[in-house]
Amino acid sequence: MESGFGTLPSGLALERKYSDLTHGPEGSLSSVLAAHITAVTNLREAFLEAGRGYRETEDDSTSRIANTGPR
């Protein structure tokens, strides 16, 4: 495998280090981005659910007001 770090042991170690930073274990760029994507997706779902709840409450209140008429 050819890379910009060369074939010396120090170059291979450096290549491994950078690879771990981007695609390695927990704390790597890819794992942090995946966690952020999950958080944003969960927030989106929470806001959509809140919007549905607001709409249902608004429809229910409007219906009750329309059915009771003025007093």
CSV table of N, CA and C in Angstrom, one decimal:
chain,number,residue,atom,x,y,z
A,1,MET,N,0.8,-1.2,0.0
A,1,MET,CA,0.0,0.0,0.0
A,1,MET,C,0.9,1.2,0.0
A,2,GLU,N,0.7,2.1,-1.0
A,2,GLU,CA,1.5,3.3,-1.1
A,2,GLU,C,0.7,4.4,-0.4
A,3,SER,N,1.4,5.2,0.4
A,3,SER,CA,0.8,6.4,1.0
A,3,SER,C,1.8,7.5,1.1
A,4,GLY,N,1.3,8.6,1.5
A,4,GLY,CA,2.2,9.8,1.6
A,4,GLY,C,3.1,9.8,2.8
A,5,PHE,N,3.0,8.7,3.6
A,5,PHE,CA,3.8,8.6,4.8
A,5,PHE,C,5.1,7.8,4.6
A,6,GLY,N,5.2,7.1,3.5
A,6,GLY,CA,6.4,6.3,3.2
A,6,GLY,C,6.3,4.9,3.8
A,7,THR,N,7.4,4.1,3.7
A,7,THR,CA,7.4,2.8,4.2
A,7,THR,C,8.3,2.5,5.4
A,8,LEU,N,8.9,3.6,5.9
A,8,LEU,CA,9.7,3.5,7.2
A,8,LEU,C,8.7,3.2,8.3
A,9,PRO,N,9.2,2.6,9.4
A,9,PRO,CA,8.3,2.3,10.5
A,9,PRO,C,7.7,3.6,11.1
A,10,SER,N,8.4,4.7,11.1
A,10,SER,CA,7.8,5.9,11.7
A,10,SER,C,6.7,6.4,10.7
A,11,GLY,N,6.9,6.2,9.4
A,11,GLY,CA,5.8,6.6,8.5
A,11,GLY,C,4.6,5.8,8.6
A,12,LEU,N,4.8,4.5,8.8
A,12,LEU,CA,3.7,3.6,8.9
A,12,LEU,C,2.9,3.8,10.2
A,13,ALA,N,3.7,4.1,11.3
A,13,ALA,CA,3.1,4.5,12.6
A,13,ALA,C,2.3,5.8,12.5
A,14,LEU,N,2.8,6.7,11.8
A,14,LEU,CA,2.1,8.0,11.6
A,14,LEU,C,0.8,7.8,10.7
A,15,GLU,N,0.9,6.9,9.7
A,15,GLU,CA,-0.3,6.6,8.9
A,15,GLU,C,-1.3,5.9,9.8
A,16,ARG,N,-1.0,5.0,10.6
A,16,ARG,CA,-1.9,4.4,11.6
A,16,ARG,C,-2.5,5.4,12.5
A,17,LYS,N,-1.7,6.3,13.0
A,17,LYS,CA,-2.2,7.3,14.0
A,17,LYS,C,-3.3,8.2,13.3
A,18,TYR,N,-3.0,8.6,12.1
A,18,TYR,CA,-4.0,9.5,11.4
A,18,TYR,C,-5.2,8.7,11.0
A,19,SER,N,-5.0,7.4,10.6
A,19,SER,CA,-6.2,6.6,10.3
A,19,SER,C,-7.1,6.4,11.5
A,20,ASP,N,-6.4,6.1,12.7
A,20,ASP,CA,-7.2,6.0,13.9
A,20,ASP,C,-8.0,7.3,14.3
A,21,LEU,N,-7.4,8.4,14.0
A,21,LEU,CA,-8.0,9.7,14.3
A,21,LEU,C,-9.3,9.9,13.4
A,22,THR,N,-9.3,9.4,12.2
A,22,THR,CA,-10.4,9.6,11.3
A,22,THR,C,-11.4,8.4,11.3
A,23,HIS,N,-10.9,7.2,11.4
A,23,HIS,CA,-11.8,6.0,11.3
A,23,HIS,C,-11.6,5.0,12.4
A,24,GLY,N,-11.0,5.4,13.4
A,24,GLY,CA,-10.6,4.4,14.5
A,24,GLY,C,-11.7,4.3,15.5
A,25,PRO,N,-11.3,3.9,16.7
A,25,PRO,CA,-12.3,3.6,17.8
A,25,PRO,C,-13.0,4.9,18.3
A,26,GLU,N,-13.7,4.7,19.4
A,26,GLU,CA,-14.5,5.8,20.0
A,26,GLU,C,-13.6,7.1,20.1
A,27,GLY,N,-14.1,8.2,19.8
A,27,GLY,CA,-13.4,9.5,19.8
A,27,GLY,C,-12.8,9.9,18.5
A,28,SER,N,-12.9,9.0,17.5
A,28,SER,CA,-12.4,9.3,16.2
A,28,SER,C,-13.4,10.2,15.5
A,29,LEU,N,-13.0,10.9,14.4
A,29,LEU,CA,-13.8,11.8,13.7
A,29,LEU,C,-15.1,11.1,13.2
A,30,SER,N,-15.0,9.9,12.7
A,30,SER,CA,-16.2,9.2,12.2
A,30,SER,C,-17.1,8.8,13.3
A,31,SER,N,-16.6,8.4,14.4
A,31,SER,CA,-17.5,8.0,15.5
A,31,SER,C,-18.2,9.3,16.2
A,32,VAL,N,-17.5,10.4,16.2
A,32,VAL,CA,-18.0,11.6,16.8
A,32,VAL,C,-19.1,12.1,15.8
A,33,LEU,N,-18.8,12.1,14.5
A,33,LEU,CA,-19.8,12.5,13.5
A,33,LEU,C,-21.1,11.6,13.6
A,34,ALA,N,-20.9,10.4,13.7
A,34,ALA,CA,-22.0,9.4,13.8
A,34,ALA,C,-22.9,9.8,15.1
A,35,ALA,N,-22.2,10.1,16.2
A,35,ALA,CA,-23.0,10.4,17.4
A,35,ALA,C,-23.7,11.8,17.2
A,36,HIS,N,-23.1,12.7,16.5
A,36,HIS,CA,-23.8,14.0,16.2
A,36,HIS,C,-25.0,13.8,15.3
A,37,ILE,N,-24.8,12.9,14.3
A,37,ILE,CA,-26.0,12.6,13.4
A,37,ILE,C,-27.1,12.0,14.2
A,38,THR,N,-26.8,11.1,15.1
A,38,THR,CA,-27.8,10.4,15.9
A,38,THR,C,-28.6,11.5,16.8
A,39,ALA,N,-27.8,12.4,17.4
A,39,ALA,CA,-28.4,13.4,18.2
A,39,ALA,C,-29.3,14.3,17.4
A,40,VAL,N,-28.9,14.7,16.3
A,40,VAL,CA,-29.7,15.6,15.4
A,40,VAL,C,-30.9,14.9,14.9
A,41,THR,N,-30.8,13.6,14.6
A,41,THR,CA,-31.9,12.9,14.1
A,41,THR,C,-33.0,12.7,15.3
A,42,ASN,N,-32.5,12.5,16.5
A,42,ASN,CA,-33.4,12.4,17.6
A,42,ASN,C,-34.1,13.7,17.9
A,43,LEU,N,-33.3,14.8,17.8
A,43,LEU,CA,-33.9,16.1,18.0
A,43,LEU,C,-35.0,16.4,16.9
A,44,ARG,N,-34.7,16.0,15.7
A,44,ARG,CA,-35.7,16.2,14.6
A,44,ARG,C,-37.0,15.5,14.9
A,45,GLU,N,-36.9,14.2,15.4
A,45,GLU,CA,-38.1,13.4,15.7
A,45,GLU,C,-38.8,14.1,16.9
A,46,ALA,N,-38.1,14.6,17.9
A,46,ALA,CA,-38.7,15.2,19.0
A,46,ALA,C,-39.5,16.5,18.6
A,47,PHE,N,-38.9,17.3,17.7
A,47,PHE,CA,-39.6,18.5,17.2
A,47,PHE,C,-40.8,18.1,16.4
A,48,LEU,N,-40.7,17.1,15.5
A,48,LEU,CA,-41.8,16.6,14.7
A,48,LEU,C,-43.0,16.2,15.6
A,49,GLU,N,-42.6,15.4,16.7
A,49,GLU,CA,-43.7,14.9,17.6
A,49,GLU,C,-44.3,16.1,18.4
A,50,ALA,N,-43.5,17.0,18.8
A,50,ALA,CA,-44.1,18.2,19.4
A,50,ALA,C,-45.0,19.0,18.5
A,51,GLY,N,-44.6,19.1,17.2
A,51,GLY,CA,-45.5,19.7,16.2
A,51,GLY,C,-46.8,19.0,16.1
A,52,ARG,N,-46.8,17.7,16.0
A,52,ARG,CA,-48.0,16.9,15.9
A,52,ARG,C,-48.9,17.1,17.2
A,53,GLY,N,-48.2,17.1,18.3
A,53,GLY,CA,-49.0,17.4,19.6
A,53,GLY,C,-49.6,18.7,19.6
A,54,TYR,N,-48.9,19.7,19.1
A,54,TYR,CA,-49.4,21.1,19.1
A,54,TYR,C,-50.6,21.1,18.1
A,55,ARG,N,-50.5,20.5,17.0
A,55,ARG,CA,-51.5,20.5,16.0
A,55,ARG,C,-52.8,19.8,16.5
A,56,GLU,N,-52.6,18.7,17.2
A,56,GLU,CA,-53.8,18.0,17.8
A,56,GLU,C,-54.5,18.8,18.8
A,57,THR,N,-53.7,19.4,19.7
A,57,THR,CA,-54.2,20.3,20.8
A,57,THR,C,-55.0,21.5,20.2
A,58,GLU,N,-54.4,22.1,19.1
A,58,GLU,CA,-55.0,23.2,18.5
A,58,GLU,C,-56.3,22.8,17.8
A,59,ASP,N,-56.3,21.7,17.1
A,59,ASP,CA,-57.5,21.2,16.5
A,59,ASP,C,-58.6,20.9,17.5
A,60,ASP,N,-58.2,20.2,18.6
A,60,ASP,CA,-59.2,19.9,19.7
A,60,ASP,C,-59.8,21.2,20.3
A,61,SER,N,-58.9,22.1,20.6
A,61,SER,CA,-59.4,23.4,21.2
A,61,SER,C,-60.3,24.1,20.2
A,62,THR,N,-60.0,24.2,19.0
A,62,THR,CA,-60.8,24.9,18.0
A,62,THR,C,-62.1,24.2,17.9
A,63,SER,N,-62.1,22.8,17.9
A,63,SER,CA,-63.4,22.1,17.8
A,63,SER,C,-64.3,22.3,19.0
A,64,ARG,N,-63.7,22.4,20.2
A,64,ARG,CA,-64.4,22.6,21.4
A,64,ARG,C,-65.0,24.0,21.4
A,65,ILE,N,-64.3,25.0,21.0
A,65,ILE,CA,-64.8,26.4,20.9
A,65,ILE,C,-65.9,26.5,19.9
A,66,ALA,N,-65.7,25.8,18.7
A,66,ALA,CA,-66.8,25.9,17.7
A,66,ALA,C,-68.0,25.2,18.1
A,67,ASN,N,-67.9,24.1,18.9
A,67,ASN,CA,-69.1,23.3,19.3
A,67,ASN,C,-69.8,24.0,20.5
A,68,THR,N,-69.2,24.7,21.3
A,68,THR,CA,-69.8,25.3,22.5
A,68,THR,C,-70.5,26.7,22.2
A,69,GLY,N,-69.9,27.4,21.2
A,69,GLY,CA,-70.5,28.6,20.8
A,69,GLY,C,-70.4,29.7,21.9
A,70,PRO,N,-70.9,30.9,21.6
A,70,PRO,CA,-70.8,31.9,22.6
A,70,PRO,C,-71.7,31.7,23.8
A,71,ARG,N,-71.3,32.2,24.9
A,71,ARG,CA,-72.1,31.9,26.1
A,71,ARG,C,-72.8,33.2,26.6
